[in-house]
PDB file of C-alpha atoms in Angstrom:
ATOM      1  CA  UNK A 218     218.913 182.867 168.018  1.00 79.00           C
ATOM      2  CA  UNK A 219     222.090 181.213 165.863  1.00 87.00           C
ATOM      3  CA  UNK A 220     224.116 178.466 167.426  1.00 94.00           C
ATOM      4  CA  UNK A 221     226.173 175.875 166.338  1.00 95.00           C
ATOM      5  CA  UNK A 222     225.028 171.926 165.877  1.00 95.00           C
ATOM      6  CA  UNK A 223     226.565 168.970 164.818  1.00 96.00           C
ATOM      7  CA  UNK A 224     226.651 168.981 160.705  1.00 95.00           C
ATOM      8  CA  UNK A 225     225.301 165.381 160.212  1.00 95.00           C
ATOM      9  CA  UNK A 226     222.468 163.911 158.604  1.00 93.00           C
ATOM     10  CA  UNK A 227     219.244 162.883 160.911  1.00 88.00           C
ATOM     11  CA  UNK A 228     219.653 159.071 161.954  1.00 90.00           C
ATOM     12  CA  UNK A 229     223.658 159.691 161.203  1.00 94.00           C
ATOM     13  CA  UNK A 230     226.032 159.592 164.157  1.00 96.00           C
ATOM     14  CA  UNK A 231     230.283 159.741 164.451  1.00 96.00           C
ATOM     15  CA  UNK A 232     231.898 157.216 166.116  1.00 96.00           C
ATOM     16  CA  UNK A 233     235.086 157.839 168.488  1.00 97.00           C
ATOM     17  CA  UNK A 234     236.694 155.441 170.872  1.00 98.00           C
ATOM     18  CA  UNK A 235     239.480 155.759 173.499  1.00 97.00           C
ATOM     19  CA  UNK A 236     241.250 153.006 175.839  1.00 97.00           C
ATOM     20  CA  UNK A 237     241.324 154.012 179.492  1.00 96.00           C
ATOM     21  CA  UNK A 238     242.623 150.742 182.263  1.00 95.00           C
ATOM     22  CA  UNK A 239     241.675 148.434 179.512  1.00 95.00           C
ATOM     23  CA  UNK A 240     237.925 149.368 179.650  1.00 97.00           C
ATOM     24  CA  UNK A 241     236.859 150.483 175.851  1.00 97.00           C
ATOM     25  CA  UNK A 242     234.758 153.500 175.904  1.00 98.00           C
ATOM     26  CA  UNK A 243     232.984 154.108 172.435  1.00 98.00           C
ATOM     27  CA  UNK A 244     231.063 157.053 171.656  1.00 98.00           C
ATOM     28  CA  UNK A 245     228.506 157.981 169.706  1.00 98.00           C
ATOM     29  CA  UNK A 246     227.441 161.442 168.964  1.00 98.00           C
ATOM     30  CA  UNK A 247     224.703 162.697 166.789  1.00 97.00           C
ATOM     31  CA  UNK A 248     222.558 165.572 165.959  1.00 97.00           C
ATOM     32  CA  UNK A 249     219.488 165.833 167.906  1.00 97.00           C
ATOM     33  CA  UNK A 250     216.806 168.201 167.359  1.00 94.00           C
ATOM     34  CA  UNK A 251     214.531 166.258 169.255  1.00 95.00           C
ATOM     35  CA  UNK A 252     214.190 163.846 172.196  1.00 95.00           C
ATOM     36  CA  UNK A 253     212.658 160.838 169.801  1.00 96.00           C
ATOM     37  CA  UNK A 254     216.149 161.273 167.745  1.00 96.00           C
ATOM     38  CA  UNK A 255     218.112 160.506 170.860  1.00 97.00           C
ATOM     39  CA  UNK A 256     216.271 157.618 172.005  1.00 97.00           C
ATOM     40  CA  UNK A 257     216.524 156.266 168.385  1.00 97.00           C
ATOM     41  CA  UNK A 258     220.437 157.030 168.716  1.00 97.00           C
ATOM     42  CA  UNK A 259     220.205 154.666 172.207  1.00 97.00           C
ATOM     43  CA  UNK A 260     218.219 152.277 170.671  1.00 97.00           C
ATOM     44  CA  UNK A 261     220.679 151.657 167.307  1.00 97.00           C
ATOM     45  CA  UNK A 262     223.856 151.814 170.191  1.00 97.00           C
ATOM     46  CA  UNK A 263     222.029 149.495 172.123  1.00 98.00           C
ATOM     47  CA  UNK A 264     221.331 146.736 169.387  1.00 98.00           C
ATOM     48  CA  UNK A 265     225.041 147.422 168.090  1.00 97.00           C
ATOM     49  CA  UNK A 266     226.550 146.594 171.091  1.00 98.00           C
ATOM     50  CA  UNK A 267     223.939 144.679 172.841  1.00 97.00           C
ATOM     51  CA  UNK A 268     227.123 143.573 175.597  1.00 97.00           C
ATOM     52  CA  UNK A 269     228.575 146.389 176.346  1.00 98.00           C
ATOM     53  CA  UNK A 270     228.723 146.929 180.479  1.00 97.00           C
ATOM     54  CA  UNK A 271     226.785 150.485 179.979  1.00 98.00           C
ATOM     55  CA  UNK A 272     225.531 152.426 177.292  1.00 98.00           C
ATOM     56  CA  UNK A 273     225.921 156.403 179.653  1.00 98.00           C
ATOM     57  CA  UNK A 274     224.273 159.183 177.578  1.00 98.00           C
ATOM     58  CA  UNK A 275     223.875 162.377 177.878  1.00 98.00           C
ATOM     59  CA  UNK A 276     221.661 165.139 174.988  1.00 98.00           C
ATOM     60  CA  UNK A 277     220.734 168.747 174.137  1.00 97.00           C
ATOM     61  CA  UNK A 278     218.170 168.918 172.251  1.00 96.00           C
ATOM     62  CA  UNK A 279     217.507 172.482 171.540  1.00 93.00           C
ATOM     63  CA  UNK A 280     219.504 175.560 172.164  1.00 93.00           C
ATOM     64  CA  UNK A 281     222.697 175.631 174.408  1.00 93.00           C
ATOM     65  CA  UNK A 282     221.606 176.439 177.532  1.00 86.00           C
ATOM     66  CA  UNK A 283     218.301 174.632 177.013  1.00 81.00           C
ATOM     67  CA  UNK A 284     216.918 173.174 180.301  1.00 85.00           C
ATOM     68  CA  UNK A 285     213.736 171.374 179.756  1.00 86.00           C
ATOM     69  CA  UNK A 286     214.498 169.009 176.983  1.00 93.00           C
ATOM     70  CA  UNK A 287     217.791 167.026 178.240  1.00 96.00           C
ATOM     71  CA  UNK A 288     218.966 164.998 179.729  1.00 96.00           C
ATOM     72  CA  UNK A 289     221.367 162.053 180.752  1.00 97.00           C
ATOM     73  CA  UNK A 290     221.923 158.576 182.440  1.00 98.00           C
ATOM     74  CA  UNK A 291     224.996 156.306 184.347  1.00 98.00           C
ATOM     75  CA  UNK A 292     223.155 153.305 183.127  1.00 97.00           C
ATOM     76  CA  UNK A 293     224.722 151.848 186.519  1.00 96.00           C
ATOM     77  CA  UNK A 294     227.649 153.439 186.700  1.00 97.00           C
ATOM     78  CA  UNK A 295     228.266 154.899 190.186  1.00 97.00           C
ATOM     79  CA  UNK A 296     225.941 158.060 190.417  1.00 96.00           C
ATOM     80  CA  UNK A 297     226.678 161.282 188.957  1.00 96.00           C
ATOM     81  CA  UNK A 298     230.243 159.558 187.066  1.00 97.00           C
ATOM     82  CA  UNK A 299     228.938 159.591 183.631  1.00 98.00           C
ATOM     83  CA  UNK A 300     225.814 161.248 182.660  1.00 98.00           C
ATOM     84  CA  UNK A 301     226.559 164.214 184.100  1.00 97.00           C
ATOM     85  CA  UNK A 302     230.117 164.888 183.358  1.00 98.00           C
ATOM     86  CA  UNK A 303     228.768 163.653 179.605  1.00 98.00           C
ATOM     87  CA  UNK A 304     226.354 166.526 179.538  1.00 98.00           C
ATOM     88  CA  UNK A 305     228.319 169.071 181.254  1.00 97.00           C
ATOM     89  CA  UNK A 306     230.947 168.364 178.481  1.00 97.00           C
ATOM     90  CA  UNK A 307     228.016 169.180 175.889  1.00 97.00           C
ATOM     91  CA  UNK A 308     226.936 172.244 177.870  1.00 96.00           C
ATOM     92  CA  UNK A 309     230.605 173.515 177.480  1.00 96.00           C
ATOM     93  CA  UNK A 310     231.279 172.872 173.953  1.00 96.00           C
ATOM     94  CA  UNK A 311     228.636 175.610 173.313  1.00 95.00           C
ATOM     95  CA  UNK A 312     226.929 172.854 170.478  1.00 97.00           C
ATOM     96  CA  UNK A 313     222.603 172.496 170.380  1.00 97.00           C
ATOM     97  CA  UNK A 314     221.076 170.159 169.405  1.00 97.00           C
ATOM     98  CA  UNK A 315     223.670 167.456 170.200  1.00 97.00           C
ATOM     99  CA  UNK A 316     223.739 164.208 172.229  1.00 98.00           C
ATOM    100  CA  UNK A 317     226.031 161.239 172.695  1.00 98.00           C
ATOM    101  CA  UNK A 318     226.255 157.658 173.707  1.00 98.00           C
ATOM    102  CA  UNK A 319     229.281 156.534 175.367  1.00 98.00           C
ATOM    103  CA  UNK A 320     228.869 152.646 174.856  1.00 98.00           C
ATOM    104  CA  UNK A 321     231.508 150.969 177.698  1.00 98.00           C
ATOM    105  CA  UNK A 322     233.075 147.658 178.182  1.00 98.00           C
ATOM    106  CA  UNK A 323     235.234 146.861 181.243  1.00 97.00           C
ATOM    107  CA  UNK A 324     238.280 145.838 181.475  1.00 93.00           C
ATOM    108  CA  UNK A 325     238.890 144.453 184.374  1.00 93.00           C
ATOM    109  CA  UNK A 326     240.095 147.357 186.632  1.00 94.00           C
ATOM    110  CA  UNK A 327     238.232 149.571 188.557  1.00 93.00           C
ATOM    111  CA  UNK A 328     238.694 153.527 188.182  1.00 96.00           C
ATOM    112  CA  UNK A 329     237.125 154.815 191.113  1.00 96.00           C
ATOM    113  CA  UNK A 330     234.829 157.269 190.921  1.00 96.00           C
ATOM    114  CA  UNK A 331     237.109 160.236 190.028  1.00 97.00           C
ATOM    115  CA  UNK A 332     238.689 158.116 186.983  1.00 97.00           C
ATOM    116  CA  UNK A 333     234.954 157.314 185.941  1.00 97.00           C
ATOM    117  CA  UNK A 334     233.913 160.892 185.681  1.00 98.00           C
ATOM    118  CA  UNK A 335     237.419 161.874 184.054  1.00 97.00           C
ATOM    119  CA  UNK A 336     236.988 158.823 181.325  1.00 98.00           C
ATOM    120  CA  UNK A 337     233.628 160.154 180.312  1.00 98.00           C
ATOM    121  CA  UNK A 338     233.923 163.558 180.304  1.00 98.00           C
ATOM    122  CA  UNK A 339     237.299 162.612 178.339  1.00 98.00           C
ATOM    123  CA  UNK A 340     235.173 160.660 175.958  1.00 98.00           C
ATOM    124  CA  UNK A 341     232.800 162.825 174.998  1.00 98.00           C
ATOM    125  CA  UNK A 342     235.309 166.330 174.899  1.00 98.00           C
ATOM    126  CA  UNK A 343     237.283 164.333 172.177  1.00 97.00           C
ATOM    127  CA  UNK A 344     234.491 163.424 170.284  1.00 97.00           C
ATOM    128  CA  UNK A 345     233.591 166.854 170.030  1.00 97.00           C
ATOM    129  CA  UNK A 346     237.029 167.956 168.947  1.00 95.00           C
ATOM    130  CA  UNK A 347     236.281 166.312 165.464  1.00 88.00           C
ATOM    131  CA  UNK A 348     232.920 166.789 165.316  1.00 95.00           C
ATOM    132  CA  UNK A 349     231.768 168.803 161.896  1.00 96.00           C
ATOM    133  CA  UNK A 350     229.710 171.978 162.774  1.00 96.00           C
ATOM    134  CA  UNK A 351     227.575 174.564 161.222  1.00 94.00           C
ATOM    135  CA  UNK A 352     225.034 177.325 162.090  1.00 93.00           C
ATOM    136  CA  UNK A 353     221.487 177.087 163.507  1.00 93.00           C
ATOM    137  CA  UNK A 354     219.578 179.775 162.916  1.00 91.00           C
ATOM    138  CA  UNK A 355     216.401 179.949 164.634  1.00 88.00           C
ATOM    139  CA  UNK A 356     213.321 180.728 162.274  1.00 90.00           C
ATOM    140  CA  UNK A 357     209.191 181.525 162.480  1.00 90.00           C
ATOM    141  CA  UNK A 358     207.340 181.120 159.706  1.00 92.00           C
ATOM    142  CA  UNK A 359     205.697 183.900 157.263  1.00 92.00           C
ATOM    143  CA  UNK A 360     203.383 184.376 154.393  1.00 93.00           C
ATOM    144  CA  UNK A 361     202.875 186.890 151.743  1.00 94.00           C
ATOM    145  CA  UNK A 362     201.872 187.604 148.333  1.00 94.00           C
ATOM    146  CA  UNK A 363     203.377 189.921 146.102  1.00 94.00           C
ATOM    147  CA  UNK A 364     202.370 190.813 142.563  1.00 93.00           C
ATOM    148  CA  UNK A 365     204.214 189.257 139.386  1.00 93.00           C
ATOM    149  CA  UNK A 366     206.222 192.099 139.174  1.00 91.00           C
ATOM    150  CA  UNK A 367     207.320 192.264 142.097  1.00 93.00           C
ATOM    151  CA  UNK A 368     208.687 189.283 142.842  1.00 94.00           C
ATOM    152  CA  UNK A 369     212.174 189.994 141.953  1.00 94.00           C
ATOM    153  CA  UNK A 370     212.368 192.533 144.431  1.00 94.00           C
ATOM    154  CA  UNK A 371     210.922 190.521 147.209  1.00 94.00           C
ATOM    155  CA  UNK A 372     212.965 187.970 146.350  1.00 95.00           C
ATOM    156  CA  UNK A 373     215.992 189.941 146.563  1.00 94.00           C
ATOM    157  CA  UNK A 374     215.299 192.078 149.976  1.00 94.00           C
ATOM    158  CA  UNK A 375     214.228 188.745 151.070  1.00 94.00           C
ATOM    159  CA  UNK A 376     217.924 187.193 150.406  1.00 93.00           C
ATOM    160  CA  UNK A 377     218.911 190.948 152.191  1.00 92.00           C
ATOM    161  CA  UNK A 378     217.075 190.062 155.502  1.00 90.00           C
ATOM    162  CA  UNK A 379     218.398 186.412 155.721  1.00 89.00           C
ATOM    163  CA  UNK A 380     215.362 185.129 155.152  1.00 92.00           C
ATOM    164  CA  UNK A 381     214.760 181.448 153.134  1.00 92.00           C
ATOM    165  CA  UNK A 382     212.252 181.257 150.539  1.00 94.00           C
ATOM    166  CA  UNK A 383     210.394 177.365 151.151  1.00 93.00           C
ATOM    167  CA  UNK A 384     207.826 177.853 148.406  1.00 94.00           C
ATOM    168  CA  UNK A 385     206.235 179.918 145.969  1.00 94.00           C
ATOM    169  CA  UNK A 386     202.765 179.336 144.602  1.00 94.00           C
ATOM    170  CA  UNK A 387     201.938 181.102 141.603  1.00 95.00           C
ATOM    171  CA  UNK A 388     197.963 182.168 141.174  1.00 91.00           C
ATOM    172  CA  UNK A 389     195.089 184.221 139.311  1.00 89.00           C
ATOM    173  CA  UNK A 390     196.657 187.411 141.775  1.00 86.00           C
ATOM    174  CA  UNK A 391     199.973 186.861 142.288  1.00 92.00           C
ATOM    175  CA  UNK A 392     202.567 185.040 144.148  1.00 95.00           C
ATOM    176  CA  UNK A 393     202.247 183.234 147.456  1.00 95.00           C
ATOM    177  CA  UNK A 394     205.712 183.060 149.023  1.00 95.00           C
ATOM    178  CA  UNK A 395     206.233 181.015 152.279  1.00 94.00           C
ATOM    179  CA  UNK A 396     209.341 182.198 153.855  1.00 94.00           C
ATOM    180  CA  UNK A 397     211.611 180.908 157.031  1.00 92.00           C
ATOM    181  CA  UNK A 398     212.302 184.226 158.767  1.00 91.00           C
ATOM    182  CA  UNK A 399     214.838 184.267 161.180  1.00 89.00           C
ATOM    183  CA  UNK A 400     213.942 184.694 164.980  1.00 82.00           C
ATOM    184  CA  UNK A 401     216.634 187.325 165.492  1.00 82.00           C
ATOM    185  CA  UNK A 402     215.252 190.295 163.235  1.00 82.00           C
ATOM    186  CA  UNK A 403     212.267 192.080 163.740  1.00 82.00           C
ATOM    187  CA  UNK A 404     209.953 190.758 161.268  1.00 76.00           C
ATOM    188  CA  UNK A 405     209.148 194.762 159.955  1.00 85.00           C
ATOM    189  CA  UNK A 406     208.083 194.583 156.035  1.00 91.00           C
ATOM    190  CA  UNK A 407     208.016 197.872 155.931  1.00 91.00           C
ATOM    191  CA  UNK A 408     210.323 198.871 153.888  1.00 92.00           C
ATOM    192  CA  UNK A 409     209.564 195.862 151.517  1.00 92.00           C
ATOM    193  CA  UNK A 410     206.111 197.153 150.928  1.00 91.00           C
ATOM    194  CA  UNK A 411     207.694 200.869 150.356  1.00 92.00           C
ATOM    195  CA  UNK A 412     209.684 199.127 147.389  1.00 91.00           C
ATOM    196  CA  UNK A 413     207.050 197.131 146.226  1.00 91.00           C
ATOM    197  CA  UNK A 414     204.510 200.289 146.118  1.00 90.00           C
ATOM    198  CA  UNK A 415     202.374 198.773 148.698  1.00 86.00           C
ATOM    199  CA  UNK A 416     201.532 195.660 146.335  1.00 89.00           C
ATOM    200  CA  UNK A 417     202.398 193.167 149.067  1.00 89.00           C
ATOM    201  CA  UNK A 418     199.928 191.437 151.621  1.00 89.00           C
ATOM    202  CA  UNK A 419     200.895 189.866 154.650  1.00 87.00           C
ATOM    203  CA  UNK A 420     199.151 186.732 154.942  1.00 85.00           C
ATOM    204  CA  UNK A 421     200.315 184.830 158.337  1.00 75.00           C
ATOM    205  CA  UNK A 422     198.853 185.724 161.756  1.00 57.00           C
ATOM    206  CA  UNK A 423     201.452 188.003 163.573  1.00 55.00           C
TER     207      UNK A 423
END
């Protein structure tokens, strides 16, 4: 599967704020491939802001569409006014592997519940709108081993399929190549071992 996600470092987030009714609402959005990145991302928006009135959130972290690891929180905002129109914001941008903070103070004035859940969804969709992207592309693991020779011309078909080269370790019988082979193609070496005269053992499980 290839999606889009956030094109930051791990542990790196972009910050955005907006002025609603004098309240500030900050956010904070990051790339998160897994739930222990987002609650690092609270934590570090919690300590930088340790009196803001909430700190809402809302994360992805796997593929859009992804329902078993997300989530989101009001912090004590009125139910269902911040969290969800947070994540429902993510859900439509079409992003994985993304989550935000929105980090508010108040102002002094109320915004009901309808301004609530426009402010945060408001937050977070132009946060997005700047937000650097780039492709995911879903990958399983493989092994083989290929003679001398023919390493070249694995390499090659190999760059052909899409498929990433992570290391290569050279022994007594040849060369050991541990590629990241993308989820999306049928993982068929067939025609790779017709090039390579059949000099090419597979080596992982599957």
């Amino acid at each position: 599967m290839r999606y889009p996600i956030p094109d930051l470092a791990a542990g790196e987030h972009r910050y955005h704020e907006i002025e609603i009714e004098k309240s500030r609402f900050i956010t904070w959005t990051a790339f998160i491939p897994d739930i222990a990145s987002f609650d690092a991302l609270l934590a570090q928006a919690r300590a930088a802001h340790p009196n803001a009135s909430h700190h809402c959130t809302a994360y992805i972290a796997g593929a859009p569409g992804e329902q078993n690891a997300i989530g989101f929180s009001d912090d004590g905002e009125p139910g269902g006014t911040a969290g969800r129109p947070m994540y429902q914001a993510l859900e439509g941008s079409g992003l994985g592997q993304v989550g935000c903070v929105v980090i508010r103070y108040f102002g002094g004035t109320k915004l009901g519940t309808g301004g609530l859940v426009r402010a945060y969804t408001q937050a977070v969709v132009q946060a997005l709108e700047g937000l650097p992207r780039r492709p995911f592309i879903e990958r399983r693991p493989l092994r083989v081993r290929v003679d001398f020779a023919g390493e070249a011309i694995a390499r090659e078909w190999l760059a052909l399929q899409d498929a990433l080269i992570e290391s290569a370790d050279y022994g007594a019988d040849g060369v050991t190549l541990d590629i990241a082979w993308p989820r999306e193609r049928n993982h068929d070496l067939s025609e790779l071992t017709s090039r390579l005269k059949g000099r090419l053992t597979r080596l992982d499980a599957s």
